[in-house]
Short mmCIF file of C-alpha atoms in Angstrom, two decimals:
data_model
loop_
_atom_site.label_atom_id
_atom_site.label_comp_id
_atom_site.label_asym_id
_atom_site.label_seq_id
_atom_site.Cartn_x
_atom_site.Cartn_y
_atom_site.Cartn_z
CA UNK A 379 29.40 -23.81 26.67
CA UNK A 380 28.67 -21.11 24.08
CA UNK A 381 29.42 -23.55 21.24
CA UNK A 382 26.99 -26.10 22.73
CA UNK A 383 24.21 -23.47 22.77
CA UNK A 384 24.93 -22.63 19.13
CA UNK A 385 24.74 -26.31 18.14
CA UNK A 386 21.48 -26.79 20.07
CA UNK A 387 19.99 -23.68 18.45
CA UNK A 388 21.02 -24.91 15.02
CA UNK A 389 19.58 -28.38 15.63
CA UNK A 390 16.32 -26.90 16.96
CA UNK A 391 16.03 -24.78 13.83
CA UNK A 392 16.70 -27.82 11.63
CA UNK A 393 14.03 -29.86 13.44
CA UNK A 394 11.50 -27.02 13.11
CA UNK A 395 12.08 -26.55 9.41
CA UNK A 396 12.13 -30.30 8.74
CA UNK A 397 8.55 -30.37 10.04
CA UNK A 398 7.46 -27.57 7.73
CA UNK A 399 6.56 -28.22 4.10
CA UNK A 400 9.34 -27.26 1.73
CA UNK A 401 9.01 -26.01 -1.82
CA UNK A 402 6.22 -24.59 -3.94
CA UNK A 403 2.55 -25.49 -3.41
CA UNK A 404 -0.43 -24.28 -5.41
CA UNK A 405 -4.17 -24.74 -5.16
CA UNK A 406 -7.20 -22.83 -3.99
CA UNK A 407 -9.19 -21.45 -1.12
CA UNK A 408 -12.90 -22.23 -1.02
CA UNK A 409 -15.74 -20.65 0.88
CA UNK A 410 -19.01 -22.55 0.61
CA UNK A 411 -18.11 -23.55 -2.95
CA UNK A 412 -16.66 -20.25 -4.15
CA UNK A 413 -12.99 -20.49 -5.19
CA UNK A 414 -9.93 -18.21 -5.21
CA UNK A 415 -6.49 -19.40 -6.34
CA UNK A 416 -3.48 -19.28 -4.02
CA UNK A 417 0.10 -20.56 -3.99
CA UNK A 418 2.61 -20.74 -1.13
CA UNK A 419 6.38 -21.04 -1.50
CA UNK A 420 7.99 -22.54 1.62
CA UNK A 421 11.69 -21.74 2.04
CA UNK A 422 13.95 -21.98 5.06
CA UNK A 423 14.75 -18.27 5.01
CA UNK A 424 11.31 -16.97 3.98
CA UNK A 425 7.82 -18.25 3.16
CA UNK A 426 5.83 -16.23 0.62
CA UNK A 427 2.43 -16.52 -1.02
CA UNK A 428 0.57 -15.34 -4.12
CA UNK A 429 -3.14 -14.51 -4.41
CA UNK A 430 -3.18 -13.13 -7.98
CA UNK A 431 -6.83 -12.07 -7.94
CA UNK A 432 -6.19 -9.46 -5.21
CA UNK A 433 -2.85 -8.43 -6.72
CA UNK A 434 -0.76 -10.06 -3.97
CA UNK A 435 2.45 -11.56 -5.37
CA UNK A 436 5.51 -12.92 -3.55
CA UNK A 437 4.21 -11.56 -0.22
CA UNK A 438 5.89 -12.82 2.99
CA UNK A 439 3.44 -14.62 5.30
CA UNK A 440 2.62 -12.53 8.37
CA UNK A 441 3.20 -15.46 10.72
CA UNK A 442 4.20 -19.12 10.49
CA UNK A 443 4.68 -21.66 13.30
CA UNK A 444 4.46 -25.38 13.95
CA UNK A 445 2.63 -27.01 16.88
CA UNK A 446 2.81 -30.81 16.77
CA UNK A 447 1.03 -31.77 13.53
CA UNK A 448 -0.56 -28.33 13.00
CA UNK A 449 0.98 -25.65 10.82
CA UNK A 450 -0.21 -22.14 11.71
CA UNK A 451 -0.05 -19.59 8.90
CA UNK A 452 -1.31 -16.01 8.75
CA UNK A 453 -2.01 -14.44 5.36
CA UNK A 454 -4.27 -11.71 3.92
CA UNK A 455 -7.46 -13.50 5.01
CA UNK A 456 -6.28 -14.20 8.55
CA UNK A 457 -5.02 -17.21 10.51
CA UNK A 458 -5.18 -20.74 9.10
CA UNK A 459 -4.65 -24.14 10.73
CA UNK A 460 -3.01 -26.42 8.14
CA UNK A 461 -2.04 -30.10 7.97
CA UNK A 462 0.41 -31.90 5.70
CA UNK A 463 -0.71 -35.34 4.51
CA UNK A 464 2.39 -37.53 4.73
CA UNK A 465 1.01 -39.99 2.15
CA UNK A 466 -0.17 -37.65 -0.62
CA UNK A 467 1.92 -34.58 0.22
CA UNK A 468 -1.22 -32.43 0.05
CA UNK A 469 -1.54 -29.44 2.36
CA UNK A 470 -5.04 -28.75 3.68
CA UNK A 471 -6.29 -26.17 6.13
CA UNK A 472 -9.13 -24.09 7.51
CA UNK A 473 -9.46 -20.49 8.64
CA UNK A 474 -9.59 -19.70 12.34
CA UNK A 475 -12.14 -16.90 12.46
CA UNK A 476 -14.28 -16.77 9.30
CA UNK A 477 -17.82 -18.08 9.16
CA UNK A 478 -18.49 -19.86 6.85
CA UNK A 479 -14.94 -21.15 7.08
CA UNK A 480 -12.37 -20.58 4.37
CA UNK A 481 -10.81 -23.91 3.43
CA UNK A 482 -7.48 -24.31 1.69
CA UNK A 483 -6.14 -27.22 -0.40
CA UNK A 484 -2.65 -27.11 -1.93
CA UNK A 485 -0.58 -29.60 -3.90
CA UNK A 486 3.17 -29.70 -4.50
CA UNK A 487 4.03 -28.16 -7.87
CA UNK A 488 6.91 -26.78 -9.91
CA UNK A 489 7.51 -23.11 -9.20
CA UNK A 490 7.42 -20.61 -12.04
CA UNK A 491 10.66 -18.83 -12.87
CA UNK A 492 10.61 -15.06 -12.55
CA UNK A 493 11.35 -13.08 -15.70
CA UNK A 494 13.19 -10.42 -13.71
CA UNK A 495 16.04 -10.21 -11.22
CA UNK A 496 16.21 -8.36 -7.90
CA UNK A 497 19.26 -6.37 -6.87
CA UNK A 498 19.91 -4.91 -3.41
CA UNK A 499 20.80 -1.22 -3.76
CA UNK A 500 21.75 1.80 -1.66
CA UNK A 501 21.78 5.54 -2.36
CA UNK A 502 21.85 8.67 -0.24
CA UNK A 503 20.03 11.95 0.28
CA UNK A 504 21.59 14.64 2.48
CA UNK A 505 23.16 12.18 4.89
CA UNK A 506 20.24 9.77 4.86
CA UNK A 507 21.14 6.28 3.62
CA UNK A 508 18.30 4.74 1.61
CA UNK A 509 18.25 1.01 0.87
CA UNK A 510 15.98 -0.89 -1.45
CA UNK A 511 15.57 -3.30 -4.33
CA UNK A 512 15.93 -2.79 -8.06
CA UNK A 513 13.63 -5.06 -10.08
CA UNK A 514 15.26 -5.60 -13.48
CA UNK A 515 13.39 -7.38 -16.32
CA UNK A 516 15.46 -10.04 -18.07
CA UNK A 517 16.22 -10.37 -21.80
CA UNK A 518 15.46 -6.80 -22.72
CA UNK A 519 17.38 -5.69 -25.80
CA UNK A 520 15.57 -2.36 -26.13
CA UNK A 521 15.64 0.43 -23.52
CA UNK A 522 12.93 -0.05 -20.90
CA UNK A 523 11.07 2.37 -18.64
CA UNK A 524 11.81 2.50 -14.92
CA UNK A 525 9.36 3.56 -12.22
CA UNK A 526 10.20 4.67 -8.68
CA UNK A 527 7.57 3.70 -6.10
CA UNK A 528 6.87 6.39 -3.50
CA UNK A 529 5.32 5.26 -0.23
CA UNK A 530 2.08 6.03 1.56
CA UNK A 531 1.99 7.36 5.14
CA UNK A 532 3.32 5.44 8.13
CA UNK A 533 5.87 2.63 8.24
CA UNK A 534 6.42 1.17 4.76
CA UNK A 535 9.38 -0.67 3.31
CA UNK A 536 10.26 -3.03 0.47
CA UNK A 537 8.20 -5.83 2.06
CA UNK A 538 4.97 -3.86 2.40
CA UNK A 539 2.61 -6.26 0.55
CA UNK A 540 0.84 -3.67 -1.61
CA UNK A 541 4.04 -2.09 -2.93
CA UNK A 542 6.09 -5.28 -3.15
CA UNK A 543 3.32 -6.93 -5.17
CA UNK A 544 3.02 -3.94 -7.48
CA UNK A 545 6.78 -4.00 -8.11
CA UNK A 546 6.60 -7.74 -8.85
CA UNK A 547 3.70 -7.34 -11.30
CA UNK A 548 5.18 -4.36 -13.16
CA UNK A 549 8.60 -6.05 -13.44
CA UNK A 550 6.84 -9.13 -14.85
CA UNK A 551 5.44 -6.85 -17.56
CA UNK A 552 8.88 -5.60 -18.61
CA UNK A 553 9.02 -2.44 -16.49
CA UNK A 554 12.02 -1.73 -14.27
CA UNK A 555 11.10 -0.83 -10.69
CA UNK A 556 13.00 0.83 -7.85
CA UNK A 557 11.37 0.11 -4.48
CA UNK A 558 13.17 1.58 -1.49
CA UNK A 559 12.62 1.40 2.25
CA UNK A 560 11.13 4.70 3.38
CA UNK A 561 13.58 6.63 5.55
CA UNK A 562 13.56 5.16 9.05
CA UNK A 563 12.19 1.78 7.93
CA UNK A 564 13.80 -1.46 6.78
CA UNK A 565 17.49 -0.84 6.08
CA UNK A 566 17.13 2.93 5.53
CA UNK A 567 18.31 5.45 8.10
CA UNK A 568 16.55 8.63 9.18
CA UNK A 569 13.06 9.23 10.57
CA UNK A 570 9.98 9.61 8.39
CA UNK A 571 7.95 11.06 11.29
CA UNK A 572 10.16 14.14 11.49
CA UNK A 573 10.41 14.58 7.71
CA UNK A 574 8.19 16.94 5.75
CA UNK A 575 6.87 16.37 2.23
CA UNK A 576 9.84 18.12 0.63
CA UNK A 577 12.23 15.81 2.51
CA UNK A 578 10.35 12.76 1.28
CA UNK A 579 10.22 14.17 -2.26
CA UNK A 580 14.00 14.66 -2.13
CA UNK A 581 14.38 10.96 -1.21
CA UNK A 582 12.45 10.09 -4.38
CA UNK A 583 14.59 12.52 -6.40
CA UNK A 584 17.72 10.76 -5.09
CA UNK A 585 16.27 7.46 -6.35
CA UNK A 586 15.70 9.10 -9.75
CA UNK A 587 19.30 10.32 -9.87
CA UNK A 588 20.55 6.90 -8.77
CA UNK A 589 18.96 5.26 -11.82
CA UNK A 590 20.28 7.99 -14.12
CA UNK A 591 23.76 7.41 -12.72
CA UNK A 592 23.71 3.67 -13.44
CA UNK A 593 25.51 3.38 -16.76
CA UNK A 594 24.63 -0.32 -16.98
CA UNK A 595 20.86 0.30 -16.99
CA UNK A 596 19.42 0.64 -20.46
CA UNK A 597 16.50 2.86 -19.51
CA UNK A 598 14.12 4.63 -21.90
CA UNK A 599 12.54 6.91 -19.30
CA UNK A 600 12.20 7.25 -15.54
CA UNK A 601 9.07 8.26 -13.66
CA UNK A 602 7.36 8.14 -10.29
CA UNK A 603 4.36 6.30 -8.88
CA UNK A 604 2.94 7.21 -5.48
CA UNK A 605 -0.18 6.08 -3.65
CA UNK A 606 -2.20 8.01 -1.07
CA UNK A 607 0.32 10.31 0.68
CA UNK A 608 2.75 9.33 -2.07
CA UNK A 609 0.29 10.97 -4.48
CA UNK A 610 1.03 14.30 -2.80
CA UNK A 611 4.79 13.70 -2.86
CA UNK A 612 5.17 12.53 -6.47
CA UNK A 613 4.27 15.90 -8.12
CA UNK A 614 6.82 17.61 -5.87
CA UNK A 615 9.50 15.08 -6.87
CA UNK A 616 8.58 15.22 -10.57
CA UNK A 617 8.97 19.00 -10.56
CA UNK A 618 12.39 18.81 -8.89
CA UNK A 619 14.03 16.69 -11.63
CA UNK A 620 14.79 17.44 -15.25
CA UNK A 621 12.96 15.48 -17.90
CA UNK A 622 10.73 13.29 -15.73
CA UNK A 623 9.15 10.61 -17.92
CA UNK A 624 5.77 10.33 -16.18
CA UNK A 625 3.94 10.62 -12.88
CA UNK A 626 1.28 8.21 -11.61
CA UNK A 627 -0.95 9.15 -8.68
CA UNK A 628 -2.86 6.26 -7.11
CA UNK A 629 -5.65 7.66 -4.90
CA UNK A 630 -3.54 10.80 -4.72
CA UNK A 631 -5.48 13.75 -3.28
CA UNK A 632 -6.06 16.97 -5.21
CA UNK A 633 -7.04 18.76 -1.99
CA UNK A 634 -4.94 20.05 0.92
CA UNK A 635 -4.02 17.88 3.89
CA UNK A 636 -6.55 19.69 6.06
CA UNK A 637 -9.36 19.23 3.52
CA UNK A 638 -8.48 15.58 3.01
CA UNK A 639 -8.68 14.83 6.71
CA UNK A 640 -12.07 16.54 7.03
CA UNK A 641 -13.27 14.55 3.99
CA UNK A 642 -11.95 11.37 5.62
CA UNK A 643 -14.00 11.97 8.75
CA UNK A 644 -17.17 12.81 6.83
CA UNK A 645 -17.07 9.97 4.31
CA UNK A 646 -15.85 7.31 6.74
CA UNK A 647 -18.54 8.02 9.33
CA UNK A 648 -21.18 8.15 6.59
CA UNK A 649 -19.98 4.79 5.28
CA UNK A 650 -20.08 3.36 8.83
CA UNK A 651 -23.74 4.40 9.13
CA UNK A 652 -23.46 7.11 11.78
CA UNK A 653 -26.26 9.67 12.13
CA UNK A 654 -26.11 13.16 10.62
CA UNK A 655 -25.90 14.57 14.15
CA UNK A 656 -22.83 12.47 14.93
CA UNK A 657 -21.15 13.34 11.63
CA UNK A 658 -21.82 17.07 12.11
CA UNK A 659 -20.37 16.91 15.62
CA UNK A 660 -17.22 15.11 14.39
CA UNK A 661 -16.79 17.62 11.55
CA UNK A 662 -17.22 20.51 13.98
CA UNK A 663 -14.39 19.08 16.10
CA UNK A 664 -12.17 18.64 13.00
CA UNK A 665 -12.68 22.26 11.99
CA UNK A 666 -11.82 23.42 15.51
CA UNK A 667 -8.70 21.23 15.38
CA UNK A 668 -7.43 22.78 12.16
CA UNK A 669 -8.35 26.26 13.31
CA UNK A 670 -6.00 25.76 16.25
CA UNK A 671 -3.32 24.16 14.04
CA UNK A 672 -3.27 27.31 11.90
CA UNK A 673 -3.68 29.95 14.62
CA UNK A 674 -1.59 28.48 17.48
CA UNK A 675 -3.83 30.62 19.67
CA UNK A 676 -4.38 29.70 23.34
CA UNK A 677 -8.08 30.58 23.10
CA UNK A 678 -8.53 28.22 20.15
CA UNK A 679 -6.72 25.51 22.13
CA UNK A 680 -9.07 25.93 25.09
CA UNK A 681 -12.14 25.74 22.81
CA UNK A 682 -10.74 22.60 21.13
CA UNK A 683 -9.93 20.95 24.46
CA UNK A 684 -13.41 21.71 25.84
CA UNK A 685 -15.16 20.21 22.81
CA UNK A 686 -12.88 17.15 22.90
CA UNK A 687 -13.95 16.60 26.52
CA UNK A 688 -17.61 16.91 25.51
CA UNK A 689 -17.38 14.17 22.84
CA UNK A 690 -14.83 11.87 24.55
CA UNK A 691 -17.36 9.06 25.12
CA UNK A 692 -18.74 8.99 21.57
CA UNK A 693 -18.26 5.72 19.66
CA UNK A 694 -16.67 7.57 16.75
CA UNK A 695 -14.02 9.37 18.83
CA UNK A 696 -11.21 7.13 17.51
CA UNK A 697 -11.71 8.52 14.01
CA UNK A 698 -10.51 11.93 15.22
CA UNK A 699 -7.07 13.32 16.03
CA UNK A 700 -7.18 14.18 19.74
CA UNK A 701 -3.91 15.90 20.73
CA UNK A 702 -2.56 15.31 24.23
CA UNK A 703 -0.77 18.63 24.43
CA UNK A 704 -0.44 21.96 22.64
CA UNK A 705 2.95 21.01 21.24
CA UNK A 706 2.62 17.24 20.76
CA UNK A 707 4.18 15.39 17.83
CA UNK A 708 0.86 15.30 15.95
CA UNK A 709 0.44 19.08 16.25
CA UNK A 710 4.01 19.63 15.06
CA UNK A 711 3.50 17.25 12.12
CA UNK A 712 0.34 18.99 10.88
CA UNK A 713 1.99 22.41 11.06
CA UNK A 714 5.11 21.19 9.27
CA UNK A 715 3.01 19.70 6.48
CA UNK A 716 0.58 22.49 5.72
CA UNK A 717 0.40 21.51 2.06
CA UNK A 718 -1.93 22.01 -0.89
CA UNK A 719 -1.03 20.21 -4.15
CA UNK A 720 -2.67 22.84 -6.37
CA UNK A 721 0.57 24.56 -7.41
CA UNK A 722 2.59 21.36 -7.93
CA UNK A 723 -0.16 19.77 -10.05
CA UNK A 724 -0.80 22.93 -12.06
CA UNK A 725 2.89 23.27 -12.92
CA UNK A 726 3.80 19.61 -13.35
CA UNK A 727 6.24 19.04 -16.19
CA UNK A 728 5.40 15.49 -17.30
CA UNK A 729 2.41 13.34 -18.35
CA UNK A 730 0.21 12.33 -15.41
CA UNK A 731 -2.05 9.36 -14.76
CA UNK A 732 -4.45 9.85 -11.83
CA UNK A 733 -6.33 6.82 -10.50
CA UNK A 734 -9.20 7.01 -8.01
CA UNK A 735 -11.24 4.30 -6.31
CA UNK A 736 -15.00 4.66 -6.73
CA UNK A 737 -15.69 3.74 -3.08
CA UNK A 738 -12.66 5.39 -1.50
CA UNK A 739 -13.69 7.15 1.72
CA UNK A 740 -10.20 8.55 2.40
CA UNK A 741 -9.75 10.26 -0.97
CA UNK A 742 -13.33 10.39 -2.29
CA UNK A 743 -13.55 11.10 -6.05
CA UNK A 744 -16.43 13.52 -5.44
CA UNK A 745 -14.04 15.84 -3.56
CA UNK A 746 -10.91 15.31 -5.69
CA UNK A 747 -11.63 14.38 -9.30
CA UNK A 748 -12.81 17.78 -10.59
CA UNK A 749 -9.94 19.60 -8.90
CA UNK A 750 -7.45 17.12 -10.32
CA UNK A 751 -8.92 17.68 -13.78
CA UNK A 752 -8.67 21.47 -13.44
CA UNK A 753 -5.09 21.48 -12.16
CA UNK A 754 -3.77 19.00 -14.71
CA UNK A 755 -5.50 20.84 -17.56
CA UNK A 756 -3.75 24.02 -16.39
CA UNK A 757 -0.38 22.26 -16.58
CA UNK A 758 -0.70 21.85 -20.34
CA UNK A 759 0.72 18.32 -20.12
CA UNK A 760 -0.93 15.10 -21.23
CA UNK A 761 -3.03 13.51 -18.50
CA UNK A 762 -5.60 10.82 -17.89
CA UNK A 763 -7.95 10.35 -14.94
CA UNK A 764 -9.38 6.90 -14.22
CA UNK A 765 -11.89 5.82 -11.56
CA UNK A 766 -11.80 2.10 -10.80
CA UNK A 767 -15.29 0.75 -10.11
CA UNK A 768 -16.11 -0.82 -6.70
CA UNK A 769 -12.63 -0.15 -5.27
CA UNK A 770 -11.69 1.51 -2.01
CA UNK A 771 -8.42 3.15 -1.00
CA UNK A 772 -6.38 -0.04 -1.43
CA UNK A 773 -7.68 -0.68 -4.97
CA UNK A 774 -9.27 -3.96 -3.90
CA UNK A 775 -12.99 -4.64 -4.03
CA UNK A 776 -15.01 -5.66 -1.00
CA UNK A 777 -15.70 -9.34 -0.42
CA UNK A 778 -19.45 -9.96 -0.25
CA UNK A 779 -22.27 -12.42 -0.72
CA UNK A 780 -24.19 -11.85 -3.96
CA UNK A 781 -27.51 -12.29 -2.17
CA UNK A 782 -29.04 -12.33 1.29
CA UNK A 783 -28.48 -15.97 2.35
CA UNK A 784 -25.81 -18.62 1.84
CA UNK A 785 -27.50 -20.86 -0.73
CA UNK A 786 -25.00 -22.40 -3.14
CA UNK A 787 -25.12 -22.43 -6.14
CA UNK A 788 -27.70 -19.63 -6.39
CA UNK A 789 -25.94 -17.25 -4.04
CA UNK A 790 -22.20 -17.44 -3.48
CA UNK A 791 -19.27 -15.57 -1.97
CA UNK A 792 -17.65 -12.97 -4.23
CA UNK A 793 -14.01 -12.82 -3.23
CA UNK A 794 -12.08 -9.58 -2.89
CA UNK A 795 -10.21 -8.77 -6.06
CA UNK A 796 -8.04 -6.16 -7.69
CA UNK A 797 -9.67 -5.25 -11.02
CA UNK A 798 -7.44 -5.87 -14.03
CA UNK A 799 -8.20 -2.33 -15.17
CA UNK A 800 -6.03 -1.04 -12.32
CA UNK A 801 -2.81 -2.75 -13.38
CA UNK A 802 -3.57 -2.31 -17.09
CA UNK A 803 -4.03 1.44 -16.65
CA UNK A 804 -0.63 1.73 -14.95
CA UNK A 805 1.37 -0.53 -17.27
CA UNK A 806 -0.16 0.93 -20.45
CA UNK A 807 0.54 4.47 -19.28
CA UNK A 808 4.18 3.62 -18.61
CA UNK A 809 4.80 1.49 -21.70
CA UNK A 810 2.81 3.43 -24.29
CA UNK A 811 3.49 7.03 -23.29
CA UNK A 812 6.02 8.48 -25.73
CA UNK A 813 7.89 10.78 -23.32
CA UNK A 814 11.54 9.81 -23.06
CA UNK A 815 14.40 10.82 -20.76
CA UNK A 816 17.18 8.50 -21.84
CA UNK A 817 19.93 11.10 -21.73
CA UNK A 818 22.68 9.46 -19.68
#
């Protein structure tokens, strides 16, 4: 009986995939005449897509299913209903939720060969097994630089679109990349929630030592790149290794965790259009929260709890951290990670590139750029600070209409995009910086 079930399952899978398109398709999305290029690569084991203008490359689709003649796909812009024309082979579709609709039209094409290979790897740190992918550029006779990507907060692994795409793009430019699953995600063991910043920095250091230990890798230098929370962790990791080649901080804060969270509340609520009274009330709560975090005093807890009860029905309450108990996981996490990057940045031992987003409300340049400048100047090492125009925390611009009404061709939709300056700043810093650490 078991063998019959296996055969039926196999046949069902074959029928499902026979209904799906197979192979590489490329074309465009349109929104009331405005165009953005896209390609989708349908494979039995995995379907991926590229939207080069937003920096998304080789990203797995979030969802794919077949219902009669309708193919349902979920990508960056949401859910799409698609149809395969049996006569022409064209794939056409329309978005589910957008208005005006986003339309998609793809044609079968020949896929482009990657100029790098991907190797599954494993390394360890203090009993934690870390798994990932090594992106290795092909046909490189000279030593090449390698960069280790250090994750942001929360669950992130090798398939996280932002990091996977960055690895793909940098490898395409001749830069080796090590992208690992954060501890407790993907194929890595451990638990990132119970780890502090030094634990996570030690994971990155283990990646650094893994590359140095690979005698077959012809590397010129090895460095770190971290975004958001990773921008706090990278200076710690860089200072733990000998002869780090470079450090790149993408929207990496120059303020403490407590300051950054207060800034987040202030700038986010301002951006959302809340009144000064609401913002002041939210900031007052945040300051009470961190006062209790630092004091662990029962009186401070009672004051915090009373104010949380007072504001519980406010529309902006979800922007705040409301602990359920005096010793909850969130309280423990904040106390474990009482961190200020001042010392690590001021004593960093390698060249540093710091990149901010002009419209970032989580790490606003107004609160971080001058401090970053001061600390890096104190280090005595080469540094560069760049602010990318119109970008938020994800280094992608906002999609918007360049006018008040939909009136093609005079007003049209400006698609979200990742400015070329962002990738160029990173690749040029890695490729052109003269620091080397090729001692084997």
